[in-house]
Coordinates of C-alpha atoms and ligand atoms in Angstrom, one line a residue:
M1023 CA -6.5 -0.6 -69.7
R1024 CA -8.2 2.7 -69.7
N1025 CA -5.4 5.0 -68.8
P1026 CA -1.7 4.1 -69.0
G1027 CA 0.7 5.9 -66.7
Y1028 CA -0.4 4.8 -63.3
D1029 CA 3.2 4.5 -62.1
C1030 CA 4.7 1.2 -63.0
A1031 CA 1.6 -0.7 -61.8
A1032 CA -0.4 0.0 -64.9
V1033 CA 2.0 -1.8 -67.2
L1034 CA 1.1 -5.1 -65.6
Q1035 CA -2.3 -4.0 -64.6
T1036 CA -1.4 -4.8 -61.0
W1037 CA -1.5 -2.7 -58.0
S1038 CA 0.6 -3.1 -54.8
N1039 CA 0.6 -1.2 -51.5
W1040 CA 3.8 0.5 -50.2
S1041 CA 4.9 -2.5 -48.1
G1042 CA 4.2 -5.0 -50.8
R1043 CA 1.9 -7.0 -48.6
V1044 CA -1.3 -6.2 -50.6
K1045 CA -1.5 -6.8 -54.3
C1046 CA -4.5 -6.8 -56.7
E1047 CA -5.3 -7.0 -60.4
P1048 CA -8.0 -4.4 -61.1
W1049 CA -10.1 -4.7 -64.2
E1050 CA -9.0 -1.2 -65.1
I1051 CA -7.0 1.6 -63.5
A1052 CA -8.6 4.9 -64.2
R1053 CA -7.0 8.3 -63.6
P1054 CA -9.8 10.9 -63.8
A1055 CA -8.6 14.5 -63.8
S1056 CA -11.9 16.2 -63.0
E1057 CA -14.9 15.7 -60.7
R1058 CA -17.0 15.0 -63.8
A1059 CA -14.6 12.4 -64.9
I1060 CA -14.6 10.8 -61.5
A1061 CA -18.4 10.7 -61.6
E1062 CA -18.4 9.2 -65.1
T1063 CA -15.9 6.5 -64.1
V1064 CA -18.0 5.5 -61.1
R1065 CA -21.2 5.5 -63.1
E1066 CA -19.7 3.4 -65.9
A1067 CA -18.3 0.9 -63.4
A1068 CA -21.6 0.6 -61.5
T1069 CA -23.6 0.2 -64.8
A1070 CA -21.3 -2.5 -65.9
G1071 CA -21.7 -4.3 -62.6
R1072 CA -18.1 -3.7 -61.5
T1073 CA -17.1 -2.5 -58.0
A1074 CA -14.9 0.5 -57.6
R1075 CA -12.2 1.4 -55.1
V1076 CA -9.9 4.5 -54.8
A1077 CA -6.2 4.3 -54.1
G1078 CA -4.4 7.2 -52.4
S1079 CA -0.7 6.6 -52.1
G1080 CA -1.1 3.0 -51.2
H1081 CA 0.4 3.5 -47.7
S1082 CA -2.2 1.4 -45.9
F1083 CA -1.0 -2.0 -44.9
T1084 CA -4.5 -3.5 -45.0
A1085 CA -6.5 -4.6 -48.1
L1086 CA -8.6 -1.5 -48.1
V1087 CA -7.8 -0.6 -51.7
A1088 CA -7.7 -4.1 -53.2
T1089 CA -10.1 -4.7 -56.1
S1090 CA -10.7 -6.7 -59.2
G1091 CA -13.0 -4.0 -60.5
T1092 CA -12.3 -0.3 -61.3
L1093 CA -9.5 1.2 -59.3
L1094 CA -9.4 5.0 -59.3
S1095 CA -6.3 7.0 -58.8
L1096 CA -6.9 10.7 -58.1
D1097 CA -3.3 11.6 -58.7
D1098 CA -4.4 14.0 -61.5
W1099 CA -7.1 15.6 -59.3
H1100 CA -5.1 17.7 -56.9
G1101 CA -4.5 21.3 -55.8
I1102 CA -6.2 23.9 -53.7
E1103 CA -9.6 24.9 -55.0
E1104 CA -10.5 27.7 -52.6
I1105 CA -9.0 29.7 -49.7
D1106 CA -11.2 31.2 -46.9
A1107 CA -8.7 33.5 -45.3
T1108 CA -11.3 34.8 -42.9
H1109 CA -11.8 31.4 -41.2
D1110 CA -8.4 29.9 -42.0
R1111 CA -9.9 27.3 -44.2
A1112 CA -9.0 25.7 -47.5
T1113 CA -10.8 23.4 -49.9
V1114 CA -8.4 20.9 -51.3
R1115 CA -8.9 18.3 -54.1
A1116 CA -8.9 14.7 -52.8
G1117 CA -5.9 13.5 -54.7
S1118 CA -3.5 16.2 -53.3
K1119 CA -0.5 14.7 -51.6
I1120 CA -0.1 16.2 -48.1
A1121 CA 3.5 17.2 -49.0
S1122 CA 2.1 19.4 -51.9
L1123 CA -0.1 21.4 -49.6
G1124 CA 2.6 23.0 -47.3
D1125 CA 4.0 25.7 -49.5
P1126 CA 0.8 27.0 -51.1
L1127 CA -1.0 27.1 -47.7
R1128 CA 1.9 28.9 -46.2
V1129 CA 1.7 31.5 -49.0
H1130 CA -1.7 32.2 -47.6
G1131 CA -0.4 32.3 -44.0
M1132 CA -1.9 28.9 -43.0
G1133 CA -0.9 25.4 -42.2
L1134 CA -2.3 22.0 -41.0
A1135 CA -2.7 21.9 -37.2
N1136 CA -0.9 18.6 -37.1
Q1137 CA 0.6 15.9 -39.4
G1138 CA 1.6 12.3 -39.3
D1139 CA 5.0 10.7 -39.6
V1140 CA 5.2 11.0 -43.4
D1141 CA 3.5 13.4 -45.8
V1142 CA 3.4 11.3 -49.0
Q1143 CA -0.3 10.2 -48.5
A1144 CA -3.1 11.6 -50.6
I1145 CA -5.1 13.9 -48.3
A1146 CA -8.3 11.8 -48.9
G1147 CA -6.4 8.6 -48.2
A1148 CA -5.1 10.0 -44.9
L1149 CA -8.5 11.3 -43.9
S1150 CA -10.3 8.1 -44.8
T1151 CA -8.3 5.9 -42.3
G1152 CA -8.1 8.4 -39.4
T1153 CA -4.4 9.2 -40.0
H1154 CA -3.0 11.2 -37.1
G1155 CA 0.2 12.7 -35.7
T1156 CA 1.0 13.2 -32.0
G1157 CA -0.2 15.8 -29.6
A1158 CA -2.6 15.4 -26.6
T1159 CA -4.7 18.4 -27.6
L1160 CA -4.9 17.5 -31.4
G1161 CA -7.3 15.1 -33.1
S1162 CA -6.6 13.2 -36.3
L1163 CA -6.6 15.0 -39.6
S1164 CA -10.2 14.0 -40.1
S1165 CA -11.2 16.2 -37.1
Q1166 CA -10.2 19.2 -39.2
I1167 CA -12.8 18.5 -41.9
R1168 CA -15.5 21.2 -42.2
A1169 CA -17.1 20.0 -45.4
L1170 CA -16.8 17.3 -48.1
R1171 CA -17.8 16.7 -51.6
I1172 CA -18.5 13.0 -52.4
V1173 CA -19.1 11.2 -55.7
T1174 CA -21.7 8.6 -54.8
A1175 CA -22.3 5.2 -56.4
D1176 CA -24.7 6.5 -59.0
G1177 CA -22.3 9.2 -60.1
E1178 CA -23.9 12.1 -58.2
V1179 CA -22.0 14.7 -56.3
V1180 CA -23.2 15.2 -52.7
R1181 CA -22.0 17.9 -50.3
C1182 CA -22.1 17.7 -46.5
D1183 CA -21.2 20.0 -43.6
A1184 CA -22.4 20.7 -40.1
E1185 CA -25.7 22.1 -41.4
H1186 CA -26.3 20.0 -44.5
D1187 CA -26.5 16.3 -43.8
P1188 CA -24.4 16.3 -40.6
D1189 CA -24.8 12.5 -40.3
L1190 CA -23.0 12.1 -43.6
L1191 CA -20.3 14.5 -42.4
E1192 CA -19.6 12.5 -39.3
A1193 CA -19.8 9.2 -41.1
A1194 CA -17.6 10.4 -44.0
R1195 CA -14.7 11.8 -41.9
V1196 CA -13.2 8.4 -41.6
S1197 CA -15.0 6.1 -44.1
L1198 CA -12.5 3.8 -45.6
G1199 CA -13.7 4.7 -49.1
A1200 CA -16.9 2.9 -48.3
L1201 CA -19.4 5.8 -48.9
G1202 CA -18.1 7.0 -52.3
V1203 CA -15.2 8.9 -53.8
L1204 CA -14.2 11.9 -51.8
S1205 CA -13.7 14.7 -54.4
A1206 CA -12.8 17.6 -52.2
A1207 CA -12.4 18.4 -48.5
T1208 CA -12.7 21.8 -46.8
L1209 CA -10.2 21.7 -43.9
Q1210 CA -9.9 23.9 -40.8
L1211 CA -6.3 25.2 -40.8
V1212 CA -4.3 27.3 -38.3
P1213 CA -2.1 30.3 -38.9
A1214 CA 1.3 29.2 -40.3
Y1215 CA 3.7 28.3 -37.5
R1216 CA 7.3 27.2 -36.9
L1217 CA 8.2 24.3 -34.7
H1218 CA 11.3 23.7 -32.6
E1219 CA 12.2 20.0 -32.7
R1220 CA 14.2 18.3 -30.1
V1221 CA 15.2 14.6 -30.4
W1222 CA 17.1 12.8 -27.7
K1223 CA 17.7 9.3 -26.2
T1224 CA 17.2 8.1 -22.7
G1225 CA 16.7 4.9 -20.7
I1226 CA 13.1 3.6 -21.1
E1227 CA 12.4 3.8 -17.3
E1228 CA 13.4 7.5 -17.3
C1229 CA 11.2 8.1 -20.3
L1230 CA 8.2 6.4 -18.6
A1231 CA 8.8 8.4 -15.4
E1232 CA 8.6 11.7 -17.3
L1233 CA 5.9 10.6 -19.8
A1234 CA 2.9 12.3 -18.3
S1235 CA 4.6 15.7 -17.7
R1236 CA 6.2 15.7 -21.2
V1237 CA 2.8 14.8 -22.9
A1238 CA 1.2 17.7 -21.0
R1239 CA 4.1 20.1 -21.5
H1240 CA 4.8 19.8 -25.3
R1241 CA 2.4 20.5 -28.1
H1242 CA 3.7 17.3 -29.7
F1243 CA 5.5 14.5 -27.9
E1244 CA 6.2 10.9 -28.8
F1245 CA 8.8 8.3 -28.2
F1246 CA 10.2 5.2 -30.0
W1247 CA 11.3 2.3 -27.8
Y1248 CA 14.1 0.3 -29.2
P1249 CA 13.8 -3.2 -27.8
H1250 CA 17.3 -4.5 -28.3
R1251 CA 19.0 -1.7 -26.4
D1252 CA 15.9 -1.0 -24.2
Y1253 CA 16.2 2.8 -24.7
A1254 CA 13.7 5.4 -25.9
E1255 CA 14.2 8.0 -28.5
M1256 CA 12.0 10.9 -27.5
K1257 CA 10.8 13.7 -29.8
A1258 CA 9.2 17.0 -28.7
L1259 CA 7.9 19.7 -31.0
D1260 CA 6.9 23.1 -29.7
P1261 CA 5.8 26.3 -31.6
T1262 CA 8.4 29.0 -31.7
D1263 CA 8.8 32.4 -33.3
A1264 CA 12.6 31.8 -33.7
A1265 CA 14.1 31.8 -37.2
P1266 CA 15.3 28.5 -38.7
D1267 CA 18.9 27.7 -37.7
P1268 CA 20.4 25.0 -40.0
L1269 CA 23.5 24.8 -37.9
E1270 CA 21.5 23.4 -35.0
S1271 CA 20.3 20.4 -36.9
H1272 CA 23.3 18.2 -36.1
K1273 CA 22.6 18.6 -32.3
G1274 CA 19.2 16.9 -32.5
E1275 CA 17.5 20.2 -32.7
R1276 CA 16.1 22.2 -35.6
I1277 CA 13.6 24.9 -36.2
D1278 CA 11.5 25.2 -39.4
W1279 CA 8.0 25.6 -40.7
S1280 CA 5.7 23.0 -39.3
D1281 CA 5.2 21.2 -42.6
R1282 CA 8.9 20.7 -43.0
I1283 CA 9.4 19.5 -39.4
F1284 CA 6.6 16.9 -39.2
P1285 CA 7.5 14.5 -42.0
S1286 CA 10.2 11.8 -41.6
V1287 CA 11.7 9.9 -44.5
R1288 CA 10.9 6.2 -44.3
D1289 CA 13.2 4.4 -46.8
L1290 CA 13.1 1.0 -45.2
R1291 CA 9.9 -0.9 -45.9
F1292 CA 8.0 -2.4 -43.0
N1293 CA 4.6 -3.7 -41.9
E1294 CA 2.8 -2.2 -38.9
M1295 CA 0.0 -2.8 -36.4
E1296 CA -1.3 0.1 -34.4
Y1297 CA -4.0 0.3 -31.8
S1298 CA -5.6 3.3 -30.1
V1299 CA -6.2 2.8 -26.4
P1300 CA -7.9 5.2 -23.9
A1301 CA -5.3 7.8 -22.9
A1302 CA -5.1 6.6 -19.3
S1303 CA -4.3 3.0 -20.4
G1304 CA -1.4 4.1 -22.6
P1305 CA 1.5 3.5 -20.1
A1306 CA 0.2 0.1 -18.8
C1307 CA -0.5 -1.1 -22.4
F1308 CA 3.0 -0.1 -23.5
T1309 CA 4.6 -1.8 -20.5
A1310 CA 2.7 -5.0 -21.3
V1311 CA 3.7 -4.9 -25.0
R1312 CA 7.3 -4.3 -23.9
T1313 CA 7.3 -7.3 -21.6
R1314 CA 5.7 -9.5 -24.2
M1315 CA 8.3 -8.5 -26.8
Q1316 CA 11.2 -9.1 -24.4
E1317 CA 9.9 -12.5 -23.3
K1318 CA 8.6 -13.9 -26.6
H1319 CA 9.9 -11.9 -29.5
P1320 CA 13.5 -11.0 -28.6
D1321 CA 14.4 -11.2 -32.4
V1322 CA 12.3 -8.1 -33.2
V1323 CA 14.6 -5.1 -33.6
W1324 CA 12.0 -2.6 -35.0
P1325 CA 10.9 0.0 -32.5
V1326 CA 7.5 0.5 -30.8
E1327 CA 6.0 4.0 -31.3
Y1328 CA 4.0 5.8 -28.6
R1329 CA 1.8 8.8 -29.5
T1330 CA -1.1 10.8 -28.1
V1331 CA -4.2 12.0 -30.0
A1332 CA -7.2 14.0 -28.7
A1333 CA -10.7 12.7 -29.0
D1334 CA -12.2 12.8 -32.5
P1335 CA -15.8 13.4 -33.8
G1336 CA -15.7 11.0 -36.7
W1337 CA -17.9 8.0 -36.1
L1338 CA -15.3 5.5 -37.3
S1339 CA -12.3 7.3 -36.1
P1340 CA -10.3 5.0 -33.7
M1341 CA -10.1 8.1 -31.5
H1342 CA -13.9 8.6 -31.6
G1343 CA -15.1 10.2 -28.3
R1344 CA -12.0 9.5 -26.3
D1345 CA -8.5 10.9 -25.7
T1346 CA -6.1 8.3 -27.0
V1347 CA -2.7 6.8 -26.9
A1348 CA -1.7 5.2 -30.2
I1349 CA 0.9 2.4 -29.9
S1350 CA 2.4 0.9 -33.0
I1351 CA 4.6 -2.2 -33.5
H1352 CA 6.6 -2.8 -36.7
Q1353 CA 8.4 -5.5 -38.5
D1354 CA 10.7 -5.4 -41.6
A1355 CA 8.6 -5.9 -44.7
K1356 CA 10.9 -8.8 -45.8
L1357 CA 10.3 -10.7 -42.6
P1358 CA 7.2 -12.5 -41.4
C1359 CA 5.1 -10.4 -39.0
D1360 CA 1.8 -12.2 -38.6
D1361 CA 2.7 -14.4 -35.6
F1362 CA 4.4 -11.5 -33.8
F1363 CA 1.5 -9.1 -34.4
A1364 CA -1.1 -11.7 -33.5
D1365 CA 0.7 -12.4 -30.2
V1366 CA 0.7 -8.7 -29.2
E1367 CA -2.8 -7.9 -30.5
P1368 CA -4.6 -9.4 -27.4
I1369 CA -2.8 -6.9 -25.2
F1370 CA -4.1 -4.0 -27.2
R1371 CA -7.6 -5.5 -27.0
E1372 CA -7.4 -6.1 -23.3
H1373 CA -6.7 -2.4 -23.0
G1374 CA -9.8 -1.4 -25.0
G1375 CA -7.9 -0.8 -28.2
R1376 CA -9.3 0.1 -31.6
P1377 CA -7.2 -0.8 -34.6
H1378 CA -5.9 1.7 -37.1
W1379 CA -7.9 1.0 -40.2
G1380 CA -4.8 1.3 -42.4
K1381 CA -2.6 -0.9 -40.3
I1382 CA -2.6 -4.7 -39.9
H1383 CA -5.2 -6.1 -37.5
N1384 CA -7.3 -9.2 -37.2
L1385 CA -10.6 -7.8 -36.1
R1386 CA -13.9 -8.3 -38.0
A1387 CA -17.4 -7.0 -37.6
R1388 CA -18.2 -9.0 -34.5
E1389 CA -15.3 -7.5 -32.6
L1390 CA -15.4 -4.1 -34.2
A1391 CA -19.1 -3.2 -33.7
P1392 CA -18.9 -3.1 -29.9
L1393 CA -15.9 -0.7 -30.0
Y1394 CA -17.8 2.0 -31.9
P1395 CA -20.9 3.5 -30.4
M1396 CA -22.0 4.9 -33.8
W1397 CA -21.3 1.7 -35.7
E1398 CA -24.9 1.0 -36.8
R1399 CA -25.4 4.6 -37.7
F1400 CA -22.4 4.4 -40.0
L1401 CA -23.7 1.3 -41.6
D1402 CA -27.1 3.0 -42.2
V1403 CA -25.4 5.9 -43.9
R1404 CA -23.3 3.5 -46.0
K1405 CA -26.5 1.6 -47.1
R1406 CA -28.2 4.9 -47.9
L1407 CA -25.3 6.1 -50.1
D1408 CA -24.3 2.8 -51.7
P1409 CA -27.2 0.3 -51.5
R1410 CA -25.7 -1.9 -54.2
G1411 CA -22.3 -2.1 -52.6
V1412 CA -20.4 -0.6 -55.5
F1413 CA -17.6 0.6 -53.1
L1414 CA -17.3 -2.7 -51.2
N1415 CA -14.4 -5.1 -51.5
D1416 CA -13.8 -8.4 -49.7
H1417 CA -11.9 -6.7 -46.9
L1418 CA -14.7 -4.1 -46.2
R1419 CA -17.4 -6.8 -46.4
E1420 CA -15.5 -8.6 -43.6
L1421 CA -15.0 -5.5 -41.6
F1422 CA -18.7 -4.5 -41.8
G1423 CA -20.1 -8.0 -41.7
L1424 CA -21.9 -7.7 -45.1
Ligands
FAD1101 C1 5.7 4.9 -43.9 C2 4.3 5.1 -43.4 C3 4.1 6.0 -42.4 C4 2.8 6.2 -41.8 N1 2.6 7.1 -40.8 C5 1.4 7.3 -40.3 C6 1.2 8.2 -39.2 O1 2.1 8.9 -38.8 N2 0.0 8.3 -38.6 C7 -1.1 7.5 -39.1 O2 -2.1 7.6 -38.5 N3 -0.9 6.6 -40.1 C8 0.3 6.5 -40.7 N4 0.5 5.6 -41.7 C9 -0.7 5.0 -42.3 C10 -1.3 5.9 -43.5 O3 -1.3 7.2 -43.1 C11 -2.7 5.5 -43.8 O4 -2.8 4.1 -44.0 C12 -3.3 6.3 -44.9 O5 -4.6 6.0 -45.1 C13 -2.5 6.1 -46.2 O6 -2.9 7.1 -47.1 P1 -2.9 6.8 -48.7 O7 -3.0 8.1 -49.4 O8 -1.7 6.0 -49.0 O9 -4.2 6.0 -48.8 P2 -4.4 4.5 -49.3 O10 -3.7 3.6 -48.4 O11 -4.1 4.4 -50.7 O12 -6.0 4.4 -49.0 C14 -6.5 4.4 -47.7 C15 -8.0 4.4 -47.8 O13 -8.5 5.6 -48.3 C16 -9.4 5.4 -49.3 N5 -9.3 6.5 -50.2 C17 -8.2 7.1 -50.8 N6 -8.6 8.1 -51.5 C18 -9.9 8.3 -51.5 C19 -10.9 9.1 -52.0 N7 -10.6 10.1 -52.8 N8 -12.2 8.9 -51.7 C20 -12.5 7.9 -50.9 N9 -11.7 7.0 -50.3 C21 -10.4 7.2 -50.6 C22 -8.9 4.1 -49.9 O14 -9.9 3.5 -50.7 C23 -8.6 3.3 -48.7 O15 -9.8 2.8 -48.1 C24 1.7 5.4 -42.3 C25 1.9 4.5 -43.3 C26 3.2 4.3 -43.8 C27 3.4 3.2 -44.9

């Protein structure tokens, strides 16, 4: 073992994802604390004929991270490297947890334009799978990338932005760790803002009747449908200049800085499948999922989540080139989920869905390639950067058909 201290996993030299579904026994778990150390680690692994994968916070449900080779954790490579106040941009180290960025960015009067449901992910892990929040005008986190530094398979550091190697930029926005180790990302931010959160419950029919107008009216809107009671919990977030009012929180309303409003606490472990369907197909797809669950899976009590995301530039983003509705189904991590998920998946596919890379799905290269117009271009970039497949694992080989 090269470097003890990788949480408890290093003791047994095993690694597990958050839900416990994916486990692996890496040859080593390395914890480089500089870009040079990242490069050395990769070079050593490649020279020794080992493959290398990077773990963020292990919050993906699929076997993206699993490796029997070198596993890199960038937990010691974090923080803000550079602030560009003129353009509201910051360059952040890849291992930075999203939660750690809120305060320092706010000190500089900036914040992320949007965030997902939790903020415990490493920024590079979130970017690499197309992690998104909700908001019809807002793309995934990857859409905010303006430049990247990547450690390639031979231990070189390459930079890309819109002027320098734009193909690499578009391929690397969402790249599943298949191109190299992201070392730093320059992100487009927005001026720091407060959000007014409102959460309330309503019958599902009423929720669906109001859906289009709420999606259009609120900067962020989503709902969870609870199958057993057949009601929806709706959440709307809108910018406000009002000051935080802690007394309001018990009424299902609160006001605070955006980075404090976005994240939820998810204590109960679950597994999840999510597909992104064209925005116009969202309501019909949700209705079909609801019917399938009511008819065939009445035992499932975990809710279905419905969110909107704007079209993304990243070649492998599930939101690439089209405004999207993202629909997620969940099951308790202690209960079997495969049959349930496999039974709902065809509905997502009938509606033109693309799976979330970090969430459970059963698609492989043959099914994935036709969903992504830039698929072959991505594979070309991957081959250019990593011809020997240092960054491939079994899961990626299946996804890419290699
Ligand atoms: C409770 C929970 C809530 C979630 N909420 C949302 C949500 O709201 N929206 C959403 O879209 N998704 C959500 N997800 C999914 C999650 O955001 C993604 O799976 C995300 O990729 C996890 O980030 P991570 O840091 O844990 O990365 P990991 O799962 O550890 O890794 C993900 C991928 O990134 C790669 N990677 C990590 N770091 C680097 C690096 N430095 N260089 C190159 N590749 C790297 C890994 O190799 C892997 O391929 C949620 C998951 C959970 C468990």
